[in-house]
PDB file of C-alpha atoms in Angstrom:
ATOM      1  CA  MET X   3      14.324   8.178  13.289  1.00 40.00           C
ATOM      2  CA  ASN X   4      15.021   7.513   9.630  1.00 47.00           C
ATOM      3  CA  LYS X   5      12.603   9.670   7.624  1.00 55.00           C
ATOM      4  CA  ASN X   6      13.109   7.499   4.515  1.00 64.00           C
ATOM      5  CA  LYS X   7      11.743   4.418   6.294  1.00 73.00           C
ATOM      6  CA  LYS X   8       8.222   3.629   5.108  1.00 84.00           C
ATOM      7  CA  MET X   9       6.160   2.785   8.201  1.00 89.00           C
ATOM      8  CA  ILE X  10       2.877   0.913   8.385  1.00 93.00           C
ATOM      9  CA  SER X  11       0.746   0.918  11.523  1.00 93.00           C
ATOM     10  CA  TYR X  12      -2.197  -1.397  12.124  1.00 94.00           C
ATOM     11  CA  GLY X  13      -5.304   0.478  11.005  1.00 94.00           C
ATOM     12  CA  ASP X  14      -3.556   2.474   8.258  1.00 96.00           C
ATOM     13  CA  ARG X  15      -5.448   2.267   4.986  1.00 97.00           C
ATOM     14  CA  ILE X  16      -3.080   0.597   2.534  1.00 97.00           C
ATOM     15  CA  PHE X  17      -3.822   0.513  -1.180  1.00 98.00           C
ATOM     16  CA  ALA X  18      -1.845  -1.799  -3.454  1.00 97.00           C
ATOM     17  CA  ARG X  19      -2.036  -2.216  -7.203  1.00 98.00           C
ATOM     18  CA  VAL X  20      -0.196  -5.088  -8.825  1.00 97.00           C
ATOM     19  CA  THR X  21       0.710  -4.827 -12.503  1.00 97.00           C
ATOM     20  CA  LYS X  22       2.328  -7.266 -14.910  1.00 96.00           C
ATOM     21  CA  ASN X  23       3.512  -6.097 -18.333  1.00 94.00           C
ATOM     22  CA  GLY X  24       1.641  -2.812 -17.802  1.00 93.00           C
ATOM     23  CA  ARG X  25      -1.690  -4.528 -17.103  1.00 96.00           C
ATOM     24  CA  THR X  26      -3.402  -4.330 -13.703  1.00 97.00           C
ATOM     25  CA  ILE X  27      -3.614  -7.789 -12.139  1.00 94.00           C
ATOM     26  CA  LEU X  28      -4.943  -6.854  -8.693  1.00 96.00           C
ATOM     27  CA  ASP X  29      -6.332  -3.812  -6.869  1.00 97.00           C
ATOM     28  CA  PHE X  30      -6.121  -4.413  -3.130  1.00 97.00           C
ATOM     29  CA  MET X  31      -6.994  -2.439   0.012  1.00 97.00           C
ATOM     30  CA  THR X  32      -6.519  -3.382   3.653  1.00 97.00           C
ATOM     31  CA  GLU X  33      -6.403  -1.821   7.094  1.00 96.00           C
ATOM     32  CA  GLN X  34      -5.316  -5.031   8.816  1.00 96.00           C
ATOM     33  CA  VAL X  35      -1.535  -5.142   8.428  1.00 96.00           C
ATOM     34  CA  SER X  36       1.172  -3.602  10.582  1.00 95.00           C
ATOM     35  CA  THR X  37       4.288  -4.404   8.541  1.00 94.00           C
ATOM     36  CA  MET X  38       5.349  -4.558   4.914  1.00 93.00           C
ATOM     37  CA  SER X  39       5.956  -8.295   5.369  1.00 93.00           C
ATOM     38  CA  GLU X  40       2.330  -8.849   6.401  1.00 96.00           C
ATOM     39  CA  LEU X  41       1.169  -6.884   3.369  1.00 95.00           C
ATOM     40  CA  LEU X  42       3.318  -8.974   1.032  1.00 94.00           C
ATOM     41  CA  VAL X  43       1.925 -12.192   2.543  1.00 94.00           C
ATOM     42  CA  LYS X  44      -1.638 -11.002   1.879  1.00 95.00           C
ATOM     43  CA  LEU X  45      -0.765  -9.983  -1.675  1.00 94.00           C
ATOM     44  CA  ARG X  46       0.922 -13.332  -2.387  1.00 93.00           C
ATOM     45  CA  GLU X  47      -2.161 -15.154  -1.049  1.00 93.00           C
ATOM     46  CA  ALA X  48      -4.394 -13.136  -3.376  1.00 93.00           C
ATOM     47  CA  MET X  49      -2.184 -14.042  -6.362  1.00 93.00           C
ATOM     48  CA  LYS X  50      -1.303 -17.637  -5.472  1.00 90.00           C
ATOM     49  CA  ASP X  51      -1.758 -18.919  -9.045  1.00 90.00           C
ATOM     50  CA  LEU X  52       0.280 -16.166 -10.716  1.00 91.00           C
ATOM     51  CA  LYS X  53       3.920 -16.655 -11.740  1.00 93.00           C
ATOM     52  CA  GLY X  54       6.539 -14.199 -12.906  1.00 94.00           C
ATOM     53  CA  LEU X  55       7.751 -10.700 -12.197  1.00 96.00           C
ATOM     54  CA  VAL X  56       5.145  -8.129 -11.147  1.00 96.00           C
ATOM     55  CA  MET X  57       5.335  -4.522  -9.979  1.00 97.00           C
ATOM     56  CA  ILE X  58       3.593  -3.545  -6.741  1.00 97.00           C
ATOM     57  CA  HIS X  59       2.463   0.077  -6.293  1.00 97.00           C
ATOM     58  CA  ILE X  60       1.802   0.691  -2.579  1.00 97.00           C
ATOM     59  CA  ARG X  61       0.171   3.759  -1.015  1.00 97.00           C
ATOM     60  CA  ASN X  62      -0.300   4.404   2.703  1.00 97.00           C
ATOM     61  CA  TYR X  63      -3.263   6.773   2.797  1.00 95.00           C
ATOM     62  CA  HIS X  64      -2.958   7.659   6.495  1.00 93.00           C
ATOM     63  CA  GLN X  65       0.774   8.376   6.550  1.00 92.00           C
ATOM     64  CA  GLY X  66       0.917   9.951   3.101  1.00 94.00           C
ATOM     65  CA  TRP X  67       3.576   7.941   1.338  1.00 96.00           C
ATOM     66  CA  GLY X  68       3.736   5.696  -1.682  1.00 96.00           C
ATOM     67  CA  GLU X  69       6.309   3.470  -3.333  1.00 96.00           C
ATOM     68  CA  GLN X  70       6.662   0.831  -5.957  1.00 96.00           C
ATOM     69  CA  ARG X  71       8.750  -2.308  -5.936  1.00 95.00           C
ATOM     70  CA  PRO X  72       9.187  -5.454  -8.012  1.00 96.00           C
ATOM     71  CA  LEU X  73       8.097  -8.857  -6.705  1.00 94.00           C
ATOM     72  CA  MET X  74       8.811 -12.306  -8.151  1.00 94.00           C
ATOM     73  CA  LEU X  75       5.920 -14.759  -7.814  1.00 92.00           C
ATOM     74  CA  HIS X  76       6.423 -18.504  -8.051  1.00 87.00           C
ATOM     75  CA  GLY X  77       2.809 -19.738  -7.950  1.00 70.00           C
ATOM     76  CA  ILE X  78       1.830 -22.941  -6.187  1.00 63.00           C
TER      77      ILE X  78
END
């Protein structure tokens, strides 16, 4: 198993903070996703009117890892 792979299991408490230009746009928490793709869908839904480049800071409380990644939003 690749130890660098960030895993999400359904029921894990996932915290996400989205920032744009250093300002927090969204603080988000869920326990109802099982993949990173599902998490990104939920985050995009929560920011459907926002456009531009944002930074997502993700923390998996139950598995003890965190990461950050850029995301381009296109709005509706």
